PDB file of C-alpha atoms in Angstrom:
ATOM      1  CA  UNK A   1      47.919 163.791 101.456  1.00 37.00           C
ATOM      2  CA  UNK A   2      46.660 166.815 103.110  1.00 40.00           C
ATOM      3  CA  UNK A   3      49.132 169.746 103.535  1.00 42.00           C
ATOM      4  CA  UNK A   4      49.548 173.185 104.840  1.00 46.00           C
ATOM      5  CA  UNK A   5      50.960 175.485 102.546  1.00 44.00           C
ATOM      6  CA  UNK A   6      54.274 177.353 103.526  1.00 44.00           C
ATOM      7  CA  UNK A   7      54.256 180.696 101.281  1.00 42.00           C
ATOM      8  CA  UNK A   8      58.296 181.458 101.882  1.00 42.00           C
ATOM      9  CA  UNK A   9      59.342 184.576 100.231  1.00 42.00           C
ATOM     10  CA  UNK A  10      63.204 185.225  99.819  1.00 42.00           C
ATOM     11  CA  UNK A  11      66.237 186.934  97.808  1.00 42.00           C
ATOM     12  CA  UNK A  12      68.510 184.486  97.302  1.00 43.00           C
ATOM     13  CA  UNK A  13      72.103 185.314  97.572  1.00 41.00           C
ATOM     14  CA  UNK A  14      73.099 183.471  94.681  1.00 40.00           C
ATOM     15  CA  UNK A  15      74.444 185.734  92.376  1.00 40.00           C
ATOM     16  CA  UNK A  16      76.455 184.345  89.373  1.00 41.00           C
ATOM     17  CA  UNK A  17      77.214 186.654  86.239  1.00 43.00           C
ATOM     18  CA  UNK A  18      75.981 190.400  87.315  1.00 47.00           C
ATOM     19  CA  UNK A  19      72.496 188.506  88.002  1.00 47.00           C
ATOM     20  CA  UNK A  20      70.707 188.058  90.848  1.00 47.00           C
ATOM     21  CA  UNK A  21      67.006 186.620  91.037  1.00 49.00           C
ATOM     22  CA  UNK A  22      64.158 187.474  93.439  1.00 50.00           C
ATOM     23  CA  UNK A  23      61.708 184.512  93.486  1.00 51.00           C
ATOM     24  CA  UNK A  24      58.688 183.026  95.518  1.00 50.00           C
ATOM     25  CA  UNK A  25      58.669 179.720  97.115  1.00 50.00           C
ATOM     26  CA  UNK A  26      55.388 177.537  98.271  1.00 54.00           C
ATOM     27  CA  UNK A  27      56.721 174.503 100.237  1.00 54.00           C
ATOM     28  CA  UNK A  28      53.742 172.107 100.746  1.00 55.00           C
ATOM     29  CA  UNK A  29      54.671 170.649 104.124  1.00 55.00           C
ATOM     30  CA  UNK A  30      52.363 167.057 105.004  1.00 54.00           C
ATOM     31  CA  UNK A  31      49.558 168.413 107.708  1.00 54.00           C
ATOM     32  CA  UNK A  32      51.166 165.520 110.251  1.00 57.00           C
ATOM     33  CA  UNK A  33      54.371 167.111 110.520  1.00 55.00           C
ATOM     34  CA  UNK A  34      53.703 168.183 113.348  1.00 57.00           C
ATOM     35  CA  UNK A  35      53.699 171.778 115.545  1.00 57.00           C
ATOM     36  CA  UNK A  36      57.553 172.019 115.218  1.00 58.00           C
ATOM     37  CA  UNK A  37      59.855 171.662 112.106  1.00 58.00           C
ATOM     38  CA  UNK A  38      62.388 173.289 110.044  1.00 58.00           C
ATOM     39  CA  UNK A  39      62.862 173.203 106.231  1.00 60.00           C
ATOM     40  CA  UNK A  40      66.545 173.689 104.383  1.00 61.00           C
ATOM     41  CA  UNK A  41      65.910 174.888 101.001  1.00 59.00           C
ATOM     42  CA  UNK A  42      69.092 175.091  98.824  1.00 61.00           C
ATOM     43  CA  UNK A  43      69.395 177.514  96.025  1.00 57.00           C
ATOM     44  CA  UNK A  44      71.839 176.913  93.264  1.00 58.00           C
ATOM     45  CA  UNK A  45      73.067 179.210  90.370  1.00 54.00           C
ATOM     46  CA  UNK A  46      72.974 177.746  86.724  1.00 53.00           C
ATOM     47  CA  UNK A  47      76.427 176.251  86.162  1.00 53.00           C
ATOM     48  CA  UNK A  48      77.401 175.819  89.644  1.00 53.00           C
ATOM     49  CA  UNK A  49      78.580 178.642  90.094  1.00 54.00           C
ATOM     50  CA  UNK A  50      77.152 179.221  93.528  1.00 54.00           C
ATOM     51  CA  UNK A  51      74.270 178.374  95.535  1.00 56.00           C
ATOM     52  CA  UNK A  52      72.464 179.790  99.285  1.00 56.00           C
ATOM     53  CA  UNK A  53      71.066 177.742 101.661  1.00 57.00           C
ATOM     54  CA  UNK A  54      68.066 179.153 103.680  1.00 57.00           C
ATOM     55  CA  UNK A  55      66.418 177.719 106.488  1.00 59.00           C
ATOM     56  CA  UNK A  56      62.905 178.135 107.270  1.00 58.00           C
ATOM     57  CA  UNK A  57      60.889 177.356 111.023  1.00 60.00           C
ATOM     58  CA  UNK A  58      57.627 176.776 112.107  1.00 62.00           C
ATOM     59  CA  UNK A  59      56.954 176.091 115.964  1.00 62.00           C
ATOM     60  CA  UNK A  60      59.738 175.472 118.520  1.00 67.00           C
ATOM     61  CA  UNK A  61      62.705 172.835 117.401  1.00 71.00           C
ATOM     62  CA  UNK A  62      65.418 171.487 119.319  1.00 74.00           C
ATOM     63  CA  UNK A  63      68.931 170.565 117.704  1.00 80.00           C
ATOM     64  CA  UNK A  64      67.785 167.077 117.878  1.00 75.00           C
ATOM     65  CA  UNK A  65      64.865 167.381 115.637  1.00 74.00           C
ATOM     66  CA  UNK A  66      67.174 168.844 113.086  1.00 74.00           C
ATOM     67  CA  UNK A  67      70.520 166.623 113.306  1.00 78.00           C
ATOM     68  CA  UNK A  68      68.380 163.303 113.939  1.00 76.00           C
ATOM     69  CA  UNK A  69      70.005 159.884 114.551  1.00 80.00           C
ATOM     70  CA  UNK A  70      73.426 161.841 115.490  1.00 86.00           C
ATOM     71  CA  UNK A  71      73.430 162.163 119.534  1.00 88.00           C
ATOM     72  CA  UNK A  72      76.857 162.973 119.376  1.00 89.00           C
ATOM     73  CA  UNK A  73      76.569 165.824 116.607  1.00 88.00           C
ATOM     74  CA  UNK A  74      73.862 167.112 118.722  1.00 89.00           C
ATOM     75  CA  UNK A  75      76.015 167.600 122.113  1.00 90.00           C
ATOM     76  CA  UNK A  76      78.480 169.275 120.028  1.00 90.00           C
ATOM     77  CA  UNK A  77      76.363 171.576 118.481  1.00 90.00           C
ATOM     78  CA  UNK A  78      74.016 172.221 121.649  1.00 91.00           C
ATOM     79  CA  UNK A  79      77.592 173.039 123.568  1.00 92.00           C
ATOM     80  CA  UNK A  80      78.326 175.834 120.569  1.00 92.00           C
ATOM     81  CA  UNK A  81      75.087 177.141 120.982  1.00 93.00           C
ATOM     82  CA  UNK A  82      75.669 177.246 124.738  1.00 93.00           C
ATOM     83  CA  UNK A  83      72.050 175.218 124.891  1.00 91.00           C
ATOM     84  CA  UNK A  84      70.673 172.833 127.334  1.00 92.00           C
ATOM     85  CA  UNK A  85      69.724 169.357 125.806  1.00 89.00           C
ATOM     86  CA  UNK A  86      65.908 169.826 124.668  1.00 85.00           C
ATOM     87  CA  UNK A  87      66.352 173.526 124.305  1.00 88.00           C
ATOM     88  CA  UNK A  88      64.427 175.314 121.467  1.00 84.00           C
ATOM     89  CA  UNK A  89      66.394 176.718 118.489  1.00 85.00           C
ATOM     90  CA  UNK A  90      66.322 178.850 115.489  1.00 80.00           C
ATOM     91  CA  UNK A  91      67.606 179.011 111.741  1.00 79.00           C
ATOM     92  CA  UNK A  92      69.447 182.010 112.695  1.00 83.00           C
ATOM     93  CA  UNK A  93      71.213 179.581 115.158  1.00 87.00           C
ATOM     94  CA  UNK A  94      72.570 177.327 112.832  1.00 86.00           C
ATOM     95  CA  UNK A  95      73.414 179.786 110.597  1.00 86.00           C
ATOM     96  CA  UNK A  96      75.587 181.645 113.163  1.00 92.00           C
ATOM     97  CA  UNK A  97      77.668 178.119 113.138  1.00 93.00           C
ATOM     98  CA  UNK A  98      80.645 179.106 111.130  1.00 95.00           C
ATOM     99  CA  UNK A  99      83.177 176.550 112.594  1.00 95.00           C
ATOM    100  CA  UNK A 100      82.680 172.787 114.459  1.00 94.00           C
ATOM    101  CA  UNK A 101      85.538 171.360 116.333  1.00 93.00           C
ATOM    102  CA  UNK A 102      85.196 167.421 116.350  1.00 92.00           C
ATOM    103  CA  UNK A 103      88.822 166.265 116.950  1.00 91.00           C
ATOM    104  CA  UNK A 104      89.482 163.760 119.186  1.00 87.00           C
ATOM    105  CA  UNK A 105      88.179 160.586 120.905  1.00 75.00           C
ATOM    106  CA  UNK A 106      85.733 162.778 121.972  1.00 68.00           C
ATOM    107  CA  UNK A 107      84.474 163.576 119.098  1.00 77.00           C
ATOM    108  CA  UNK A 108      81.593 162.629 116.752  1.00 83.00           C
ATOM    109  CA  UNK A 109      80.971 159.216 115.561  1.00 84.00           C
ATOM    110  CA  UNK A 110      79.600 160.763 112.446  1.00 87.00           C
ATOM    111  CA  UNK A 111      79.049 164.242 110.920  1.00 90.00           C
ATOM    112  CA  UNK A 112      75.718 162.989 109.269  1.00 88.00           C
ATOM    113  CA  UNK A 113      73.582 165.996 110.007  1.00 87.00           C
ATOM    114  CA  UNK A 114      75.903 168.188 109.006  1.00 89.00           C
ATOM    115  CA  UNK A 115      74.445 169.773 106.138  1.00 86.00           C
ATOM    116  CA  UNK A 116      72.177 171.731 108.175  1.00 85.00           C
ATOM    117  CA  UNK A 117      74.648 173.838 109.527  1.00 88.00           C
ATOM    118  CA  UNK A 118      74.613 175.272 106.257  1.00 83.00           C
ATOM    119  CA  UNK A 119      76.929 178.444 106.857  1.00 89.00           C
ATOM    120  CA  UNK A 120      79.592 176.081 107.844  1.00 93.00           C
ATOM    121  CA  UNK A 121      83.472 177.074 106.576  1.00 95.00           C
ATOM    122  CA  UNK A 122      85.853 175.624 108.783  1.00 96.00           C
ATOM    123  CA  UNK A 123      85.421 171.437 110.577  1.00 95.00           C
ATOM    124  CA  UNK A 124      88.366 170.607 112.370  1.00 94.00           C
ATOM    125  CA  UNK A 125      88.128 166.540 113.297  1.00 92.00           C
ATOM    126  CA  UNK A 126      91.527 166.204 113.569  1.00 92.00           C
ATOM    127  CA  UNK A 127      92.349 162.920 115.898  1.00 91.00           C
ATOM    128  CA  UNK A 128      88.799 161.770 115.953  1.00 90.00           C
ATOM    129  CA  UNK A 129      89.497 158.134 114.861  1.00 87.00           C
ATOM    130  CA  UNK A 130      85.685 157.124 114.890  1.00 85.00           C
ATOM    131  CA  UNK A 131      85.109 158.862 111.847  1.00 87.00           C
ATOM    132  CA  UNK A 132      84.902 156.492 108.543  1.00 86.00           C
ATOM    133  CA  UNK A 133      82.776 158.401 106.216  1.00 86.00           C
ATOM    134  CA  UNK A 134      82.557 162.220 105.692  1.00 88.00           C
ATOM    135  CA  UNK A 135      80.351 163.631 102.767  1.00 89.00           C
ATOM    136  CA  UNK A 136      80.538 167.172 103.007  1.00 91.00           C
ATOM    137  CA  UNK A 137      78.928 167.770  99.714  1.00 88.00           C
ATOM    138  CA  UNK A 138      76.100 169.435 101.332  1.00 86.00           C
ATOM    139  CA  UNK A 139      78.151 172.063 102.645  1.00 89.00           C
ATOM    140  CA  UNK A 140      79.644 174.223  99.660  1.00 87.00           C
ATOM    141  CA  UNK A 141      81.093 176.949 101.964  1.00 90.00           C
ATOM    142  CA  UNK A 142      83.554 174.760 103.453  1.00 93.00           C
ATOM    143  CA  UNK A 143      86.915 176.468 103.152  1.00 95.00           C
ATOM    144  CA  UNK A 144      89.392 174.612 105.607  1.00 95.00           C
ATOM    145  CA  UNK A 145      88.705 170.863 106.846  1.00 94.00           C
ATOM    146  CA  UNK A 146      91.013 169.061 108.948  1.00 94.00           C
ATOM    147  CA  UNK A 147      90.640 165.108 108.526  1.00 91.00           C
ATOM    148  CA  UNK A 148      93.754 164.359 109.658  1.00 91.00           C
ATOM    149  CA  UNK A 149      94.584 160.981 112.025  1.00 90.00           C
ATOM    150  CA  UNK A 150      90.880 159.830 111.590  1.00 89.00           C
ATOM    151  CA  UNK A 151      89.819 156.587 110.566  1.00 85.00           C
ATOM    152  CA  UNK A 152      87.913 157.523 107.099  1.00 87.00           C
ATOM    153  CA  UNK A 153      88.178 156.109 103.985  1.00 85.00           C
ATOM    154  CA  UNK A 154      85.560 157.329 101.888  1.00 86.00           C
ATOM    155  CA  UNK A 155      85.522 161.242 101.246  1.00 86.00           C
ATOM    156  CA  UNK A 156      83.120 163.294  99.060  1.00 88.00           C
ATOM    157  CA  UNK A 157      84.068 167.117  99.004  1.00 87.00           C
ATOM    158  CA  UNK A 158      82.404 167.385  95.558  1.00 85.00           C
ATOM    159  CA  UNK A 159      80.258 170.921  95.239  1.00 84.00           C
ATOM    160  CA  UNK A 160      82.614 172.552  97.496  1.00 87.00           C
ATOM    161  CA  UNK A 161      84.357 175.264  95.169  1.00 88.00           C
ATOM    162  CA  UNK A 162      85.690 177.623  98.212  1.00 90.00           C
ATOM    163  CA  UNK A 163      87.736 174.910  99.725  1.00 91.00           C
ATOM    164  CA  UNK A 164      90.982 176.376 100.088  1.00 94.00           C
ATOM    165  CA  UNK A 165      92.986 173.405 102.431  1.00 94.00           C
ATOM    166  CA  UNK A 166      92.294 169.984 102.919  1.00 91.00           C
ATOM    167  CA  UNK A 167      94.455 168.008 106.080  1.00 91.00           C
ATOM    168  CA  UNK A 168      94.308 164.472 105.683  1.00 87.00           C
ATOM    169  CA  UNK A 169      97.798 163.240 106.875  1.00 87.00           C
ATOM    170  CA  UNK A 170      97.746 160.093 108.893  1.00 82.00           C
ATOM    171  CA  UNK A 171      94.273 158.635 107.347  1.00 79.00           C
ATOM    172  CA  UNK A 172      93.186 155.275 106.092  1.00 68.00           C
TER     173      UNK A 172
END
């Protein structure tokens, strides 16, 4: 398929043993993605012993392009952004997402979509009863989650070596 090469250049923060690497990165993105998209291009040491996430934009993007088939997801991270549904973002915008509140009723269905919020330490969806399913896997920074009164019953936190407290009291 025909593509438009995406010449990325980037120091990776991944830094494991007194070495850190400078590489180059060509992305090949398909010609028919269109005038607007975003690429998340995770970087992981040898031995997992710590990886960098990097996002990378071309044209204007809205929060729903990114976090797709999430509507709820979307209103809460449009509302931490202090953005207007439709409103064009940034990587630098999801990476200054450190924290996402979810608790409650109100709260997201799902936190599919998460994973592009990828300098993401703290989720609190305390109370949020909707939630069945969390993989978190995706977000390795994670340091406190709070899972506690919700409805899940599956949980992956693997690849999240920071994770320094876990509240699941009152779960399936």
């Amino acid at each position: 398929t025909p593509s438009t090469d995406i010449a990325v250049n980037c120091v990776p923060t991944v830094t494991y043993s007194g070495y850190t690497t400078t590489d180059a990165y060509t992305i090949n993105v398909p010609a028919d993605a269109g005038d607007g998209f975003m690429i998340r291009v995770t970087i992981k040491a040898k031995q997992g012993e710590g990886s960098s996430t990097i996002l990378f934009q071309k044209g204007t993007i809205t929060v729903g392009d990114v976090i797709q088939n999430n509507p709820d997801l979307v209103t809460v991270i449009e509302d931490l952004l202090g953005k207007q549904p439709g409103d064009a973002i940034t990587p630098e915008d999801l990476n200054s997402i450190t924290t996402i509140d979810v608790s409650g009723e109100n709260g997201a269905n799902s936190l599919e979509g998460i994973e592009n919020l990828p300098n993401l330490t703290e989720i609190n969806a305390n109370g949020n009863s909707n939630l069945t399913e969390v993989d978190l896997s995706s977000n390795p920074g994670l340091t406190n989650v709070d899972l506690g009164g919700t409805g899940i019953s599956e949980l992956n936190l693997s690849n999240n070596p920071n994770l320094e407290q876990i509240r699941a009291k009152g779960t399936n």
